[in-house]
PDB file of N, CA and C in Angstrom:
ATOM      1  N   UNK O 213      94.596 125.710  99.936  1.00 84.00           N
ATOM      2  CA  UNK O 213      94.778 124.494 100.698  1.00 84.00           C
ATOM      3  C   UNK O 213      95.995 124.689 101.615  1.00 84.00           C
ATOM      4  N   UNK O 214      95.501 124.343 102.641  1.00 87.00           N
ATOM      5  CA  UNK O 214      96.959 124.540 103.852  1.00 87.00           C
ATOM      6  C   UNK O 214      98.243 123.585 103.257  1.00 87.00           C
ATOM      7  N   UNK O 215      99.178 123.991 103.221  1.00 90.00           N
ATOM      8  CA  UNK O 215     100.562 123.719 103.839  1.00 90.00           C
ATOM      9  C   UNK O 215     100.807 122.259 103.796  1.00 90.00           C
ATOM     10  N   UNK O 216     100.335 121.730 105.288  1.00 89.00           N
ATOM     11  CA  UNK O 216     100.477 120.258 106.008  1.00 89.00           C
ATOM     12  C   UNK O 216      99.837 119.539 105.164  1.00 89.00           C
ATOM     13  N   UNK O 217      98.606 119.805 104.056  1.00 92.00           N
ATOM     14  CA  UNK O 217      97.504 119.210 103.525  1.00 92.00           C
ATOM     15  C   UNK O 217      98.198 118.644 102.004  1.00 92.00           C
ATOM     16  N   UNK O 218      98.856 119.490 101.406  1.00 95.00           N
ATOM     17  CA  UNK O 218      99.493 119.377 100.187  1.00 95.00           C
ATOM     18  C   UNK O 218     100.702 118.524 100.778  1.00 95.00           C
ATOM     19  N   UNK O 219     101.383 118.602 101.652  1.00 95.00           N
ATOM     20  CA  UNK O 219     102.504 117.727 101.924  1.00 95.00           C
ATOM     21  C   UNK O 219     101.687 116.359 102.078  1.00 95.00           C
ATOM     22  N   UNK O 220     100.773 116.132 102.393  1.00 95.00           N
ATOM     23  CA  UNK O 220     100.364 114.876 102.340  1.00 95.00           C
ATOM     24  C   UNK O 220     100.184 114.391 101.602  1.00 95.00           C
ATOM     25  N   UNK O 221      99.502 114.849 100.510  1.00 97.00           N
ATOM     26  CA  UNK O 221      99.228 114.304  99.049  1.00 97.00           C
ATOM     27  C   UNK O 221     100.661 114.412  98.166  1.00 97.00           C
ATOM     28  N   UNK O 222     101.810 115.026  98.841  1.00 98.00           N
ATOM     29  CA  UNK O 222     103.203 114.961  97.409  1.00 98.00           C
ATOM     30  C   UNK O 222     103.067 113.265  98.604  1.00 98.00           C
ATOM     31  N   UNK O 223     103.419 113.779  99.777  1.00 98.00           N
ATOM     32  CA  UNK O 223     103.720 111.943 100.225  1.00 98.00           C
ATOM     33  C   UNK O 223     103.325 110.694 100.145  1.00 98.00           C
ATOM     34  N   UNK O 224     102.092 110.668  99.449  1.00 98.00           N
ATOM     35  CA  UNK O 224     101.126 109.887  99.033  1.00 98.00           C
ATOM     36  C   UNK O 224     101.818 109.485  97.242  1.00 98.00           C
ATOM     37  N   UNK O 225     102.079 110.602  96.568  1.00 99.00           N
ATOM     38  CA  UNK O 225     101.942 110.468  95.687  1.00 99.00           C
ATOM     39  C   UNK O 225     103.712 109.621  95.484  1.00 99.00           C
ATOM     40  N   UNK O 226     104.011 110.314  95.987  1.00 99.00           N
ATOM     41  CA  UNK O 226     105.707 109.670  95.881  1.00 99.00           C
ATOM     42  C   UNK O 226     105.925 108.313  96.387  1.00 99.00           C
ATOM     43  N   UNK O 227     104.969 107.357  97.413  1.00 99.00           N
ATOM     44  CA  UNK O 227     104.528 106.472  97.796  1.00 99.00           C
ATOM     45  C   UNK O 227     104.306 105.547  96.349  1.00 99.00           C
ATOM     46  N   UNK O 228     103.107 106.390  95.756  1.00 98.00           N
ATOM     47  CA  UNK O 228     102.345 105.775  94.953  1.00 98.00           C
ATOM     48  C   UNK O 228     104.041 105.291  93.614  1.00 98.00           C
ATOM     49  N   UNK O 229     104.585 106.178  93.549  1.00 99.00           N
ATOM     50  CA  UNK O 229     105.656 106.349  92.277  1.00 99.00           C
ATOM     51  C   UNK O 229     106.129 105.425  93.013  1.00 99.00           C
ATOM     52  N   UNK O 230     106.842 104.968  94.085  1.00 99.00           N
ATOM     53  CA  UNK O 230     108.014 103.945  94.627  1.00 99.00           C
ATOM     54  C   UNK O 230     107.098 102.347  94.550  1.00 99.00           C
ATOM     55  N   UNK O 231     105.717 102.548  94.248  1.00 99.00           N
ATOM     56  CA  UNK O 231     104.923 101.197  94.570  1.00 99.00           C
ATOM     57  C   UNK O 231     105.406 101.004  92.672  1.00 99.00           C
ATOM     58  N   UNK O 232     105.278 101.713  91.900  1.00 98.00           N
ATOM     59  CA  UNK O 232     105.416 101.456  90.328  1.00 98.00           C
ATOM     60  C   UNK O 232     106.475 101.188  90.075  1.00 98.00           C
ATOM     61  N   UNK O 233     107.544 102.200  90.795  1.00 99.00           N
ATOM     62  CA  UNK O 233     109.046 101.108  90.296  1.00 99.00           C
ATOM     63  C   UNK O 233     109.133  99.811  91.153  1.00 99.00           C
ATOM     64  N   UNK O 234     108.553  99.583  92.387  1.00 99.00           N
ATOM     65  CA  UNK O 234     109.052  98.351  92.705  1.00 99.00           C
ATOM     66  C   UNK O 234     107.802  97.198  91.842  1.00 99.00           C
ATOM     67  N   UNK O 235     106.788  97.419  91.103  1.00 98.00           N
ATOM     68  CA  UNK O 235     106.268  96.629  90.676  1.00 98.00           C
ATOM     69  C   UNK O 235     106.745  96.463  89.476  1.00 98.00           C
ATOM     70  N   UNK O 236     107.775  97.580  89.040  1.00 98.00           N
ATOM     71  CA  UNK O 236     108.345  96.917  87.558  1.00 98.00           C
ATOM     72  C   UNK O 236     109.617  95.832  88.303  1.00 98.00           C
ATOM     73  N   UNK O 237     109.948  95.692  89.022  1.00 98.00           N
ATOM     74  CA  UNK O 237     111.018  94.916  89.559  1.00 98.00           C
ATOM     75  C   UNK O 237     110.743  93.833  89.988  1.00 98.00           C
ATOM     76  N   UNK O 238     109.432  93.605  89.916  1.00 98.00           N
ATOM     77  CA  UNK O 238     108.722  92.392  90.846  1.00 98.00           C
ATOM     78  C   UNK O 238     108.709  92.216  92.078  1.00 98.00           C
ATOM     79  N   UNK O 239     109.042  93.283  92.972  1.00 98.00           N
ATOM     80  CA  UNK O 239     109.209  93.278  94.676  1.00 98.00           C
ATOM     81  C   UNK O 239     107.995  93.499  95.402  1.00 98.00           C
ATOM     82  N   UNK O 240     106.787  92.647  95.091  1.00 98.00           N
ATOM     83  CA  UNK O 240     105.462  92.766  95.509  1.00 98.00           C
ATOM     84  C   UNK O 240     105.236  93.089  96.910  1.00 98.00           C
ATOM     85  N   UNK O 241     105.838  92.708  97.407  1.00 99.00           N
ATOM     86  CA  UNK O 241     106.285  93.359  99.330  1.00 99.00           C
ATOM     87  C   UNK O 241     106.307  94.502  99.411  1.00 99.00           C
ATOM     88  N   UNK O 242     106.931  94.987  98.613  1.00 98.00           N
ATOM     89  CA  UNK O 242     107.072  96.635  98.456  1.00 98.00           C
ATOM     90  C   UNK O 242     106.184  97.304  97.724  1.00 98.00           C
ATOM     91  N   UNK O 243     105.685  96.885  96.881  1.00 99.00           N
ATOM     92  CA  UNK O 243     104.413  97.641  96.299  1.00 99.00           C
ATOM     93  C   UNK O 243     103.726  97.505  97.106  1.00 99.00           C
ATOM     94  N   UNK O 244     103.212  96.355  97.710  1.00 99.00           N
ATOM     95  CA  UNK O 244     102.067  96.782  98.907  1.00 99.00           C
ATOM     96  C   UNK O 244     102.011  97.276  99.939  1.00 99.00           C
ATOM     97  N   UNK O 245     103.471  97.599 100.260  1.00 99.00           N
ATOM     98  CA  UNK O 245     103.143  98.372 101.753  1.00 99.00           C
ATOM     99  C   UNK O 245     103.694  99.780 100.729  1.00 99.00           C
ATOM    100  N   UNK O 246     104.064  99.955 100.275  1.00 99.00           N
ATOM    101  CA  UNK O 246     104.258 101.490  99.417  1.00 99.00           C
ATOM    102  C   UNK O 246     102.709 102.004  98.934  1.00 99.00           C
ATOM    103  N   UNK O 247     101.892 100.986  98.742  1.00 99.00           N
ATOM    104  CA  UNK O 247      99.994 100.895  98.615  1.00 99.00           C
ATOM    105  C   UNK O 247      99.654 101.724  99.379  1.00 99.00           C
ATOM    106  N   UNK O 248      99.844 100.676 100.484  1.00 99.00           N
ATOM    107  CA  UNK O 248      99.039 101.366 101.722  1.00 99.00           C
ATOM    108  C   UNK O 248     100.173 102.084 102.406  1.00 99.00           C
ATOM    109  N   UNK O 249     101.048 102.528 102.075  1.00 98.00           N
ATOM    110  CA  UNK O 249     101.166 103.954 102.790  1.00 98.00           C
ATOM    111  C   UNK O 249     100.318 105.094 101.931  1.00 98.00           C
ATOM    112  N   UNK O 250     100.709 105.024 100.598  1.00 99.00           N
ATOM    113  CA  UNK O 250      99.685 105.985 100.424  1.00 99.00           C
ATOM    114  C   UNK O 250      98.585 105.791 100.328  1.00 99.00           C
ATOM    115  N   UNK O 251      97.949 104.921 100.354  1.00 98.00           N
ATOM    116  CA  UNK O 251      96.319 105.280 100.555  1.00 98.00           C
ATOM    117  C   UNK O 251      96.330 105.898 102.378  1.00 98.00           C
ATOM    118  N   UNK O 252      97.076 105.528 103.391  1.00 96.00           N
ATOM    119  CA  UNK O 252      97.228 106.095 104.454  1.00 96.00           C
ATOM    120  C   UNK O 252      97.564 107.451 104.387  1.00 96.00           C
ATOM    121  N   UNK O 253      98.300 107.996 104.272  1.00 96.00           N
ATOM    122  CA  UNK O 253      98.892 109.029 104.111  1.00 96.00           C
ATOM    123  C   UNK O 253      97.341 110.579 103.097  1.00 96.00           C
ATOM    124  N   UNK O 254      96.928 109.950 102.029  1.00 97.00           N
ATOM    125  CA  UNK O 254      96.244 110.643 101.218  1.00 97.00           C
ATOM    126  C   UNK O 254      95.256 110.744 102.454  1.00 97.00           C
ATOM    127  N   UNK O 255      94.288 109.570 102.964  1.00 95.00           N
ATOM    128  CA  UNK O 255      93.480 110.154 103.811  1.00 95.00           C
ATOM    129  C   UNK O 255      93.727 110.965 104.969  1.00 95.00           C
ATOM    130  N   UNK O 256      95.141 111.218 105.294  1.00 93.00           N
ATOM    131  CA  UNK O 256      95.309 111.541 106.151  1.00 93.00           C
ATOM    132  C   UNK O 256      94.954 113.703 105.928  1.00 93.00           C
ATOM    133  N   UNK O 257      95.574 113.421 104.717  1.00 94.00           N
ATOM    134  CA  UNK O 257      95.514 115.219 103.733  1.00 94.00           C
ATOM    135  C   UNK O 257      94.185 115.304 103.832  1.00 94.00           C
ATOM    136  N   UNK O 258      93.125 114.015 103.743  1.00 94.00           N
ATOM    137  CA  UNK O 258      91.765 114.253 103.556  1.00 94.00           C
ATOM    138  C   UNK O 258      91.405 114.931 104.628  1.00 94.00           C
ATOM    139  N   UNK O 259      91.625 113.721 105.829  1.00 91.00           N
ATOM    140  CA  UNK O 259      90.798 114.296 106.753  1.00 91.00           C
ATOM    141  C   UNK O 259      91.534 115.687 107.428  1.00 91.00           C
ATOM    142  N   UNK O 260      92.689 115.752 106.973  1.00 89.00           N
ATOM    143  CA  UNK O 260      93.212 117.514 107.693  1.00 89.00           C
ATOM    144  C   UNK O 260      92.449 118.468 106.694  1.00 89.00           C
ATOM    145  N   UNK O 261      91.935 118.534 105.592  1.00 91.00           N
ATOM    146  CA  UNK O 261      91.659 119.366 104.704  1.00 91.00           C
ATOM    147  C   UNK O 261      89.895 119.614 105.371  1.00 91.00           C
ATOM    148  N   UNK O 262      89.592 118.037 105.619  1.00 90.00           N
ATOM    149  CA  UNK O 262      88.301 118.062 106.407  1.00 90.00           C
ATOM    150  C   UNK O 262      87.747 119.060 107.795  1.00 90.00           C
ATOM    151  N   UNK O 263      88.589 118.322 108.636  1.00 84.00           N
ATOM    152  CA  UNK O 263      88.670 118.430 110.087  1.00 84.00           C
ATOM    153  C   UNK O 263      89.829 119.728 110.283  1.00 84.00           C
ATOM    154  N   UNK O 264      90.644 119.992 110.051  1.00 76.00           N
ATOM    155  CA  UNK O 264      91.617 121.070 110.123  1.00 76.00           C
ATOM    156  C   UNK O 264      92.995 119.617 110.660  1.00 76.00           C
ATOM    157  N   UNK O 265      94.061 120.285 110.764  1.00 67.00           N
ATOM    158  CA  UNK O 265      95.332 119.758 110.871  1.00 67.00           C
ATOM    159  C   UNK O 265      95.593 119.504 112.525  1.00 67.00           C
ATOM    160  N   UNK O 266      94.824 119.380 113.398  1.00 60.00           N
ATOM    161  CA  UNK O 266      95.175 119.241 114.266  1.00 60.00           C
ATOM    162  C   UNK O 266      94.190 118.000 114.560  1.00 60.00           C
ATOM    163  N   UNK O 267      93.441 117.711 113.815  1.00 55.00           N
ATOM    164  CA  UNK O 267      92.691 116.134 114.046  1.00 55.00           C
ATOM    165  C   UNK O 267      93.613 115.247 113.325  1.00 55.00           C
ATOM    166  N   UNK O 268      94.761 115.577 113.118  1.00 55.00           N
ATOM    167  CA  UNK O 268      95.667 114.137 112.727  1.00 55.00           C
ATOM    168  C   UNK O 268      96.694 113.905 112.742  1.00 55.00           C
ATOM    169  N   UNK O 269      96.681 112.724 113.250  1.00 58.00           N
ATOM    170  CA  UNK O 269      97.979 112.398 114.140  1.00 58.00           C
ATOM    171  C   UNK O 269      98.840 112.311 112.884  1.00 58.00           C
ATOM    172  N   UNK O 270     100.171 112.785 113.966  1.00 58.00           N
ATOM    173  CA  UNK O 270     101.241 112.733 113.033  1.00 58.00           C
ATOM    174  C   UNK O 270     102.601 111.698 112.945  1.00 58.00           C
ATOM    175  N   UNK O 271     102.236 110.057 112.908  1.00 57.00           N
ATOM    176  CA  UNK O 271     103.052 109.155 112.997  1.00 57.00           C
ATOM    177  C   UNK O 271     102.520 108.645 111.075  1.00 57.00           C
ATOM    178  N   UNK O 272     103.589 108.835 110.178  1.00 52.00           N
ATOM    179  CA  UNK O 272     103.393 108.711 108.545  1.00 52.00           C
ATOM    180  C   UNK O 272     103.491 106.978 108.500  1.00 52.00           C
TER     181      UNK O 272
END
């Protein structure tokens, strides 16, 4: 798996870890946009793993 492709999924995943501590804190604002960054972010590994790394834009 390329490079750019695995960096997407640690960024996704570290997303996903910052949405769990802020939901033990009760900061629901922050779990949900910490959500959807990573569900953003993971498809993004998708579709580079798909399409190759140059079908995706690179604003995280």
């Amino acid at each position: 798996m390329p490079p750019e492709v695995n960096n997407w999924f640690e960024f996704a995943r570290e997303d996903l870890q910052m949405a769990r501590l802020a939901i033990r804190e009760g900061l629901y604002n922050q779990v949900c946009f910490h959500a959807q960054q990573a569900v953003e972010k993971m498809l993004k590994g998708l579709l580079a793993l798909e399409n190759g790394i140059d079908e995706v834009w690179d604003e995280a």
